XYZ file of C-alpha atoms in Angstrom:
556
model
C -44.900 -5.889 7.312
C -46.399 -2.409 8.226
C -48.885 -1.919 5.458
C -48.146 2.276 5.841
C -44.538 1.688 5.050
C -44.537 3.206 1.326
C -41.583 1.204 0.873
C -43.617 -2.518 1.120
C -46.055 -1.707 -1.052
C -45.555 -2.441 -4.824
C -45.075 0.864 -6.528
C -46.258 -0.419 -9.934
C -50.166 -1.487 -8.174
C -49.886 2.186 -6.383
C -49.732 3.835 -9.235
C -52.662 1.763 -10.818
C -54.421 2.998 -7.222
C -54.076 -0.848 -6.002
C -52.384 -1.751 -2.707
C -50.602 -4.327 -2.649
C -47.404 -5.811 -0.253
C -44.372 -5.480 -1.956
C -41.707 -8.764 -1.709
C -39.290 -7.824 -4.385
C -36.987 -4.959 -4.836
C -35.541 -3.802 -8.326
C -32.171 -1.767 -7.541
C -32.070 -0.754 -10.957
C -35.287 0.807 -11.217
C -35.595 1.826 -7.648
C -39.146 0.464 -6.999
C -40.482 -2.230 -4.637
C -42.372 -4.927 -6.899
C -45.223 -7.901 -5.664
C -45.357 -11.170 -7.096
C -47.665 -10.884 -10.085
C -45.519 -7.458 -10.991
C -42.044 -9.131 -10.037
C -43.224 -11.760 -13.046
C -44.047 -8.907 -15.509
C -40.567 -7.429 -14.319
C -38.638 -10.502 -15.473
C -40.783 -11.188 -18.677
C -39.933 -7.808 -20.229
C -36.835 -8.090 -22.176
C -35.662 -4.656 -21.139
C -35.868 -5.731 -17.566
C -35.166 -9.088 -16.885
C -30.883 -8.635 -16.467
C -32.084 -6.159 -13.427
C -30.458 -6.965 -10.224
C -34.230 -7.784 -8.095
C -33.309 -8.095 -4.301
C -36.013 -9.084 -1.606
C -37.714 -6.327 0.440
C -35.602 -7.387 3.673
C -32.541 -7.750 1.876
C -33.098 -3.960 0.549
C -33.784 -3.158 4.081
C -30.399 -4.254 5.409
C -28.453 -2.619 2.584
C -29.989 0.442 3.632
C -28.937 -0.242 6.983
C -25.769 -0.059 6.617
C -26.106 3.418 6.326
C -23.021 3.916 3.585
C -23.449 4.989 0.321
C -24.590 2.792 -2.393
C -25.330 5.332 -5.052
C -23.583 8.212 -6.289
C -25.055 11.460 -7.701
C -23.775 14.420 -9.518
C -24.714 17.568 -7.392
C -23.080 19.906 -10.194
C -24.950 18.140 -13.195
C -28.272 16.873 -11.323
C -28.041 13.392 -12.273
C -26.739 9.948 -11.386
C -22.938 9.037 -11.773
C -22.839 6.164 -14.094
C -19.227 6.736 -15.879
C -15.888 5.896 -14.477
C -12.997 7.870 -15.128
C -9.731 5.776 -14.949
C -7.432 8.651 -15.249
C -8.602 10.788 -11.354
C -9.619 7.279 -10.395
C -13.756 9.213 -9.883
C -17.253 7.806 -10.438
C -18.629 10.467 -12.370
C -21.785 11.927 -15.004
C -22.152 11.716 -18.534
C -22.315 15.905 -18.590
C -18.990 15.601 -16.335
C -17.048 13.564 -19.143
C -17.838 17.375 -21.685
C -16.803 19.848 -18.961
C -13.828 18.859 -15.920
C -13.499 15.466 -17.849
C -13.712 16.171 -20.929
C -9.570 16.255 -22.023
C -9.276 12.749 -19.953
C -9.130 9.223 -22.201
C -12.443 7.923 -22.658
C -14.669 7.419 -19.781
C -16.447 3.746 -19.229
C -19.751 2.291 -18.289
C -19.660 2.144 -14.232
C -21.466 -1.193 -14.534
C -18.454 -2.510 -16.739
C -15.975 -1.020 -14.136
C -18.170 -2.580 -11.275
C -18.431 -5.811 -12.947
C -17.875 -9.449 -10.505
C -17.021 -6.302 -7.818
C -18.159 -8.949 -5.158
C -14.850 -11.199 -6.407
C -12.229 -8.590 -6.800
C -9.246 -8.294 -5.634
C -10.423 -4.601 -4.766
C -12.903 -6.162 -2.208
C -10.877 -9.416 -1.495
C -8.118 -7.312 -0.527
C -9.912 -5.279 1.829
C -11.730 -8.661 3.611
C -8.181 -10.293 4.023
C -6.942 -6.824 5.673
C -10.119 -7.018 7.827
C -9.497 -10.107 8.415
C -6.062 -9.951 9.424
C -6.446 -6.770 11.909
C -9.467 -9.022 13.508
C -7.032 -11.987 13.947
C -4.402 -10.020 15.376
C -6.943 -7.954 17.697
C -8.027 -11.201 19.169
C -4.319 -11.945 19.552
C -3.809 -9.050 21.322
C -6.707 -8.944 23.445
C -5.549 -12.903 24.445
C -1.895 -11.441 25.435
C -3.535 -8.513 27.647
C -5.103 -11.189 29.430
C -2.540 -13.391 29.943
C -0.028 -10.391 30.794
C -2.727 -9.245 33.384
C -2.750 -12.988 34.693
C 1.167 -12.963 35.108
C 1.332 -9.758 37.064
C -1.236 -11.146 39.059
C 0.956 -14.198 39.713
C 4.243 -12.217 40.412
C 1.742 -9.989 43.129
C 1.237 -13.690 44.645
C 5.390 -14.286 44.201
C 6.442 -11.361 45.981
C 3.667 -11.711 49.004
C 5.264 -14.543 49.589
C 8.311 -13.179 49.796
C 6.888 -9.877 51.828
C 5.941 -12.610 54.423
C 9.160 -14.267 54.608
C 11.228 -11.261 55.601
C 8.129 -10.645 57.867
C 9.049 -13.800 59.856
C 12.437 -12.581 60.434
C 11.503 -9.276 61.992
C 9.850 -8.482 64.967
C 6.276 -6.132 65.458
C 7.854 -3.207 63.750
C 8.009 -4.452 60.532
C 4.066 -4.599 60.622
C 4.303 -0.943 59.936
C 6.628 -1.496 56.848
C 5.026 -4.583 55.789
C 1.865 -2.208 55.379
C 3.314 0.458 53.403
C 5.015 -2.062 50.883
C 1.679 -3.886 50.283
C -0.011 -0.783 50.057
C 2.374 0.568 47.097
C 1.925 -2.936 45.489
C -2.051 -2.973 45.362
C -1.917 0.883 44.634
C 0.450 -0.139 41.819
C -1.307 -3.548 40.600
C -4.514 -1.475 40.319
C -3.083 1.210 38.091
C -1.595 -1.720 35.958
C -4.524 -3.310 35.883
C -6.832 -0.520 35.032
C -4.287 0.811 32.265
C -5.056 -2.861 30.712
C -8.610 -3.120 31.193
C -8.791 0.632 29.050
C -6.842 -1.150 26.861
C -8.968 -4.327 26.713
C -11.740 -1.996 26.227
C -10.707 0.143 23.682
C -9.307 -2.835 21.227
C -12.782 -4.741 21.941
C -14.280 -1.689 20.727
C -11.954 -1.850 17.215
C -12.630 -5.410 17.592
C -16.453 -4.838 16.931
C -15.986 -1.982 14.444
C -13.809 -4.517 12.528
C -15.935 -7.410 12.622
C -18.882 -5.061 11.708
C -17.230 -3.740 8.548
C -16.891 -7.045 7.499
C -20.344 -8.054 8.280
C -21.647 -5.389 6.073
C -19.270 -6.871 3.391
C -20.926 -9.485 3.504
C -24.202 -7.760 2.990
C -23.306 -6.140 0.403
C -21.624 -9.362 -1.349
C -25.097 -11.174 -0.467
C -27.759 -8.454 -1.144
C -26.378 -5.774 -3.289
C -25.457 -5.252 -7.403
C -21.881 -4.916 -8.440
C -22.354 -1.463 -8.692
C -23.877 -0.998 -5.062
C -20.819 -3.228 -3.592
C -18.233 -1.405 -5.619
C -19.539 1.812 -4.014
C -20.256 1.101 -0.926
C -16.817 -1.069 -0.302
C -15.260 2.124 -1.245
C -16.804 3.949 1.537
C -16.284 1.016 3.871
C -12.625 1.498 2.885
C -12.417 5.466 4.103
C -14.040 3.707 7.413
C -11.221 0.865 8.029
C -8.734 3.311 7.223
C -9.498 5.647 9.400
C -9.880 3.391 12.388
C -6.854 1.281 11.351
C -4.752 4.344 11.129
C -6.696 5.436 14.670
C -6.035 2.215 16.284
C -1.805 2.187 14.627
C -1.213 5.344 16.905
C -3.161 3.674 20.226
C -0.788 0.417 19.355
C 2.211 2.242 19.397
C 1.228 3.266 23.218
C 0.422 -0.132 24.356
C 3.671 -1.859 26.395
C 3.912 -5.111 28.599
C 3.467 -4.713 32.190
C 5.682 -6.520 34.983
C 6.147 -5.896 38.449
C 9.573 -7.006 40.211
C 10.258 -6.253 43.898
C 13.878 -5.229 45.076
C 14.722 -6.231 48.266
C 16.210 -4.326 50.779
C 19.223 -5.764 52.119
C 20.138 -3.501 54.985
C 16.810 -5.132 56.552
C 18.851 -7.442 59.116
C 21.356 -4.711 59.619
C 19.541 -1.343 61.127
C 16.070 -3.100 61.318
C 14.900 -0.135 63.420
C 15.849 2.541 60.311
C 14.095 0.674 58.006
C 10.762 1.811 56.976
C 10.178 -0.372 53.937
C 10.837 -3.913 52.503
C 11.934 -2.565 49.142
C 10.425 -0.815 46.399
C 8.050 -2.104 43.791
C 9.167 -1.220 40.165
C 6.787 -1.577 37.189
C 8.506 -2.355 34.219
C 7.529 -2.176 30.753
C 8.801 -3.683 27.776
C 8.166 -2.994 24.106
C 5.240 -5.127 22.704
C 5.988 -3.715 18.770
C 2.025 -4.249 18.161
C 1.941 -1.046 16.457
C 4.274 -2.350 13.765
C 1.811 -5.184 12.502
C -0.325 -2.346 11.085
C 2.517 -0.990 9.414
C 4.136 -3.928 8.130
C 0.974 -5.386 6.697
C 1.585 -4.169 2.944
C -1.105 -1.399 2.958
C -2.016 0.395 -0.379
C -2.764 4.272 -0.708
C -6.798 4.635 -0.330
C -8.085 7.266 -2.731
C -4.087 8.478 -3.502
C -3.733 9.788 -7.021
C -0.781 10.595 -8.579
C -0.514 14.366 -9.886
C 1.823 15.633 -12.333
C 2.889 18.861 -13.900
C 4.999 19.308 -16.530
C 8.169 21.412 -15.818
C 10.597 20.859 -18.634
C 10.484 19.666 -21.884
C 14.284 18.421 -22.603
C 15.713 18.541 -26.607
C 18.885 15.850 -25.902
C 22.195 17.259 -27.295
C 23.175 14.913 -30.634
C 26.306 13.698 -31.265
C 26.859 14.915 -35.294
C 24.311 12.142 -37.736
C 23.936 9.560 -35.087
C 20.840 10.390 -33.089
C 20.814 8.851 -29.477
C 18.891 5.958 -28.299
C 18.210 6.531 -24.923
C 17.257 3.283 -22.721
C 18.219 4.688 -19.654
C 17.919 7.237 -17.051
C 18.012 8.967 -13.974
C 18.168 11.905 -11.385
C 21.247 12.142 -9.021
C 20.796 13.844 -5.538
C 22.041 16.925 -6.749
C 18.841 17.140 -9.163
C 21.135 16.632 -12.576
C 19.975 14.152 -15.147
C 21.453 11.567 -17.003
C 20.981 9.564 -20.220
C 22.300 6.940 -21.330
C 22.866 6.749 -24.951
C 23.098 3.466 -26.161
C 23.761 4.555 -30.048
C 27.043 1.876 -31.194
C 28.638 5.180 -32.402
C 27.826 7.474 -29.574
C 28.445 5.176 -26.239
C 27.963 7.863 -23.759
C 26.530 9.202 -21.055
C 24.504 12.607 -21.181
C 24.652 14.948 -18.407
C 21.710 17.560 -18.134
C 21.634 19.987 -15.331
C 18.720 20.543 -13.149
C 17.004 22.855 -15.331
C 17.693 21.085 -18.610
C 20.761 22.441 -20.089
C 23.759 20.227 -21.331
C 26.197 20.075 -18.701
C 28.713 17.434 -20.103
C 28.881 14.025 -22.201
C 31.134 11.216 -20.178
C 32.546 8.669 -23.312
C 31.891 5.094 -23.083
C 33.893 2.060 -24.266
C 31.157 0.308 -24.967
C 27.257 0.119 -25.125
C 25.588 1.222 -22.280
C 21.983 -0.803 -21.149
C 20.654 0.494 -17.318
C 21.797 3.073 -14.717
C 21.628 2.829 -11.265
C 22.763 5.482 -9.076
C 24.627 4.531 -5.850
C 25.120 7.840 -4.004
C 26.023 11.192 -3.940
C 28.987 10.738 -6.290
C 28.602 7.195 -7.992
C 26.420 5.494 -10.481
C 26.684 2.100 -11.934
C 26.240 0.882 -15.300
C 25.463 -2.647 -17.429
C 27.460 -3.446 -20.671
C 25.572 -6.072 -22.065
C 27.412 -5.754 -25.490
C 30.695 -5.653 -24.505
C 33.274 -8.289 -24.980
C 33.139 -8.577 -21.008
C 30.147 -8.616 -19.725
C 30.621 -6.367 -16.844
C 29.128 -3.900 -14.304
C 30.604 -0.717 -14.240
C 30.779 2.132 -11.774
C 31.583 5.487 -12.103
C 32.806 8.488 -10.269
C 30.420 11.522 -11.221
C 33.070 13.905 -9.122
C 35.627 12.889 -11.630
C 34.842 10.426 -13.820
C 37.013 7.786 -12.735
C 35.796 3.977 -13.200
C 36.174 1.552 -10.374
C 37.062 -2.387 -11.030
C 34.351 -3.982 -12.915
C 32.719 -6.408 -11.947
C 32.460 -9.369 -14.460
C 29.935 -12.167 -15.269
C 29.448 -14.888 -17.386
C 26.671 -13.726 -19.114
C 24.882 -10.590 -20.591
C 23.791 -8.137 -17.934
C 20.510 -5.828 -18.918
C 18.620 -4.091 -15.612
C 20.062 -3.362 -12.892
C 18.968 -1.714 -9.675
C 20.807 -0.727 -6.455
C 19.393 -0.710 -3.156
C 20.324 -1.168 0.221
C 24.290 -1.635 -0.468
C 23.137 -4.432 -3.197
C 23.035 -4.630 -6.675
C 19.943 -6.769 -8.491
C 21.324 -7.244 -12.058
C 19.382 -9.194 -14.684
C 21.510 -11.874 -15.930
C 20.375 -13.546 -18.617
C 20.072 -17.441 -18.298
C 20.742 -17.026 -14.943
C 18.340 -14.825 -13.151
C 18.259 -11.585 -11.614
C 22.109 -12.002 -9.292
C 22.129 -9.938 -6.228
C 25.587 -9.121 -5.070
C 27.878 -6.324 -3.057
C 29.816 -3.761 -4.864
C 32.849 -5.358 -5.393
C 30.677 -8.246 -7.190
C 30.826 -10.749 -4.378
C 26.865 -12.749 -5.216
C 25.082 -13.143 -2.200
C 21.880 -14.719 -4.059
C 20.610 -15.585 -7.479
C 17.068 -15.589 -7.737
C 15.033 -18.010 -10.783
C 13.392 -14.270 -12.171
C 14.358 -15.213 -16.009
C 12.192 -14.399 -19.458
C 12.746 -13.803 -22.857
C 11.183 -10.523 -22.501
C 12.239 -9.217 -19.368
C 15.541 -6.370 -19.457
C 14.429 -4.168 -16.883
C 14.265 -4.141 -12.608
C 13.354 -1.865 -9.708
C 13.939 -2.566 -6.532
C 12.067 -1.175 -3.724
C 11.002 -1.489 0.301
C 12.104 -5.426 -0.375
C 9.874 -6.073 -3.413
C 11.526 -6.530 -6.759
C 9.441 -5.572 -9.842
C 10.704 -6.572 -13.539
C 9.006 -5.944 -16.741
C 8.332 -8.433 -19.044
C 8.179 -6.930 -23.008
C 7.080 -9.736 -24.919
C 4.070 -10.753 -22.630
C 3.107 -6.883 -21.669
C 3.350 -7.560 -17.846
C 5.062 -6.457 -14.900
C 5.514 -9.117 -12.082
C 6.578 -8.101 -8.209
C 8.418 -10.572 -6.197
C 9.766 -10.818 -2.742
C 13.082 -10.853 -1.787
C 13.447 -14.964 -2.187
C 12.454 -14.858 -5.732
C 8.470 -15.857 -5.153
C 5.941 -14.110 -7.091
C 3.674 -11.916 -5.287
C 1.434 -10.578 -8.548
C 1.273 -10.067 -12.204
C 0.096 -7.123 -13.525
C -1.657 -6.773 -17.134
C -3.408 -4.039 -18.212
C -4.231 -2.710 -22.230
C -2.906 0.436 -21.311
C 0.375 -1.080 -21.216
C 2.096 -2.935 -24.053
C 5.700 -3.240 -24.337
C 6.714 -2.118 -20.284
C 10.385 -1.361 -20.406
C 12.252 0.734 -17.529
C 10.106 0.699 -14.070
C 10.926 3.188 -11.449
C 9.142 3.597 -7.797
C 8.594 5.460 -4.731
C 6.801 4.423 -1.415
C 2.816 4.906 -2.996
C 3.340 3.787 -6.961
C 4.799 1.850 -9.568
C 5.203 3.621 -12.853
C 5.972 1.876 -16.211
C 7.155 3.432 -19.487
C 5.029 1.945 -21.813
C 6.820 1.682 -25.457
C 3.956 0.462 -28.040
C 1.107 2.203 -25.782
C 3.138 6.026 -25.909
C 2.358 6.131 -22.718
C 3.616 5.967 -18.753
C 1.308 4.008 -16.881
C 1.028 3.778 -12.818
C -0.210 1.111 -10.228
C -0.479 1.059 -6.641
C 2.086 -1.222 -4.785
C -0.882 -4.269 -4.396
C -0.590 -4.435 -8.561
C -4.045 -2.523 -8.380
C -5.879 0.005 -10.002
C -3.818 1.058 -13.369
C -4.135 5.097 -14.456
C -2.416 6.814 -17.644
C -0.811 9.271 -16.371
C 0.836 10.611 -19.646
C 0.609 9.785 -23.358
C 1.417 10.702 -26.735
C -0.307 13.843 -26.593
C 2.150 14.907 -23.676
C 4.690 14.047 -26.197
C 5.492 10.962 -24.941
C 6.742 8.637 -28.221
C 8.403 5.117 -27.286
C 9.851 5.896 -24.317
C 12.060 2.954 -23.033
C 13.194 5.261 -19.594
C 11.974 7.017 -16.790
C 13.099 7.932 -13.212
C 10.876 8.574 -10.584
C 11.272 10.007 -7.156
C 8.624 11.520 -4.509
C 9.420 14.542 -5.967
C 10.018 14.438 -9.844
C 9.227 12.275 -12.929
C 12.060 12.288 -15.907
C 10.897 10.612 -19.324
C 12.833 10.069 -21.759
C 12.114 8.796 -25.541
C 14.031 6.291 -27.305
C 14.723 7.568 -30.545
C 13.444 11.518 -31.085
C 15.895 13.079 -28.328
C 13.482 14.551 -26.419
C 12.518 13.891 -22.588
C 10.320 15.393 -19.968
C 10.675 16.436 -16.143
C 7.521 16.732 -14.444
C 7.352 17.369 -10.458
C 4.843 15.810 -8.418
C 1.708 17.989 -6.880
């Protein structure tokens, strides 16, 4: 240890004019400590929960050369707050001027808190790990690729020599040119994979030194530290993951085939080659395993502004109850008024006037809308249980479709229908009601589904979660959050999940991976029990249950 390096010597003994060798570091109060001063440190009660590194360990976090700390240029002091609503680490002076109309800002240390056991970091060590994996993978099949050209060079010299038997001395000319197009060819091939080789060795490193410094940081650093500096690790690995997606999608399988010539033992003397050597490539798809691997949005927030606030047309004394809505493609609106004495459908155009009301037979639950002209609609009260779909164009009703049981959500995507059945499941059948597959989803409290990209999301009301599943049925997560008690209707595009949250007042939204809940409008956006929403890439329709009002906002 270089006694000169200000950093090794214990900066409690400097100031006292002693010098001393440092061993310990104290990450909270920024100062190398020596034995007899590392005691003190622990024995004072206002000190003793600091997270105390050693000297080398404080040396390779600051080797990693990310950063571990964040500080407020604007303010001139250290970011110690976490606002959940812009998803920023921020200052206590930050939370009375840009933050100060945001819900309550938190202790980053709370936020932080078992950071080294998250899913936040889990999830980006399993990504790491996976692109790794599949780099090696890769790297394996460019080998063995360049090993099975180099045996089909081997198959067609043979071949070169066997038509060179049959010839006489002119065919030395030709048997020259053909083996000269094959090497010139073989080394282009086999340069184009050694760049290739190359360049994924290179991500191979970058990878596998990411996650080293995850470890590092996991070993060596505070919660706070690893929260922050996984976060810039993540802008890293998404940057060269998206980098290496776009080299992937260039990357093909090379073979060489030889065609022979057949007019060879008929005008021997006009032929000046043996055939022609053709490189052919076929589609290795690596490009796709980046794409398919369920990535989340890094740093994406979700912006809103408001654009309408909606008063709902009321049918005489019986105010609506509105459980359902949505937006058809050509931007009108619908409610669905679920009132016993109303029973109708309420058609707003795009810039919230009332357009028309369509008359019911019975009790509405969920919309779903199928295309440009048709919509479909649950009758859980009804004396049949039934789905129902509608014309728009001109209102006429196609057969229902009838089941045993009550019918709540429903969802359509991908020519299906996912309708929540209770005591069955959530049923998944065609349009004419033919069920394909009935998946064990089934709860006391949940009424509502969204189906999306081949992930099915349901709330559950009466334990304040939302739960994704694949397409067989099998839970993928469970997501709980304060924010959100009572989740009714759940709507998606291809970055969030947003939840209408009844008892909360609010509409709450989560990234894809069940991560990372934000508010991102509450009672005092006039939001009051809302059971509904719709949400697109482009616009956000809320609707309350009982007041007859709703909201459009459009996405920044």
């Amino acid at each position: 240890m270089d006694i000169n390096d200000k950093q090794d010597l214990c900066s409690p003994c400097e100031y006292q004019s002693k010098t001393t060798l440092a061993t310990q570091w104290c990450i909270d109060c920024k100062e190398p400590l020596c034995v007899s001063c590392y005691g003190n440190h622990n024995a004072h009660r206002y000190s003793r929960n600091h997270h105390v590194i050693s000297i080398e360990s404080n040396k390779m976090l600051q080797s990693l050369k990310i950063p571990l700390n964040e500080y407020c240029e604007a303010h001139d002091q250290e970011k110690d707050l976490y606002c959940s609503l812009h998803n920023e680490i921020i200052c206590l002076t930050c939370t009375q001027t840009t933050h100060g109309k945001c819900v309550p800002a938190v202790r980053l240390s709370d936020v932080s808190k078992s950071a080294k056991t998250s899913t936040f970091v889990s999830m980006l060590e399993t990504s790491l790990v996976e692109v790794v994996d599949k780099l090696s993978v890769i790297i394996r099949e460019r080998e063995t690729n360049k090993a099975k050209i180099e045996k089909q060079k081997t198959e067609i010299f043979e071949t070169i020599k066997h038509f060179r038997k049959c010839i006489n001395d002119k065919l030395d000319q030709v048997e020259n040119v053909i083996i000269e197009d094959l090497n010139a060819n073989l080394e282009k091939l086999n340069l184009q994979i050694d760049n290739n080789v190359h360049f994924l060795n290179d991500h191979l490193n970058e990878f596998d030194e990411i996650r080293k410094k995850i470890d590092i940081l996991k070993d060596n650093a505070s919660d706070t530290q690893t929260f922050i500096g996984v976060r810039a690790l993540e802008k890293v690995f998404h940057y060269k993951e998206v980098r290496l997606t776009s080299f992937l999608e260039l990357i093909q399988n090379l073979n060489i085939e030889f065609e022979v010539n057949k007019d060879i033992f008929v005008a021997c003397a006009d032929i000046r080659s043996f055939g022609d050597i053709r490189v052919q490539t076929l589609d290795t798809s690596y490009f796709n395993f980046l794409k398919n691997r369920g990535q989340y949005p890094i740093n994406r927030q979700l912006k809103l502004s408001k654009a309408l606030e909606i008063k709902i047309p009321q049918e005489s004394f019986f105010r609506s109850i509105i459980l359902s809505c949505v937006i058809l493609p050509n931007k009108q609106m619908i409610c669905v008024d679920s009132h016993a004495r109303n029973k109708r459908l309420i058609v707003l155009n795009e810039d919230g006037s009332h357009d028309r009301n369509i008359n019911l037979t019975s009790k509405p639950f969920d919309i779903a809308v199928i295309d440009d002209n048709k919509i479909a609609l649950s009758f859980p009260w009804s004396a049949r249980k039934r789905i129902g779909i509608i014309n728009m164009s001109n209102s006429k009703l196609d057969p229902d479709i009838l089941l045993k049981n009550k019918c709540y959500g429903i969802s359509y995507d991908k020519e299906r229908l996912f309708v929540v059945v209770k005591t069955e499941g959530i049923l998944i059948m065609d349009l004419c009601g033919q069920v394909s597959a009935c998946l064990p989803i089934e709860g006391q409290g949940i009424f509502y589904v969204h189906v999306k990209n081949d992930r099915i999301y349901c709330s559950d009301e009466c334990n304040d979660t939302v739960q994704c599943y694949d397409m067989e049925g099998c839970s993928i997560w469970t997501f709980k959050d304060s924010n959100l008690e009572s989740p009714r209707s759940i709507s998606a595009d291809d970055n969030f999940i947003l939840i209408a949250g009844c008892k909360t007042n609010n509409v709450v939204s989560v990234y894809l991976d069940g991560s990372l809940a934000r508010v991102i409008c509450d009672s005092d956006d006039g939001i009051n029990n809302p059971t509904s929403i719709y949400f697109d890439s482009q616009n956000l329709l809320v609707c309350n249950s009982s007041n007859a009002q709703a909201f459009l906002y459009k996405v920044n």
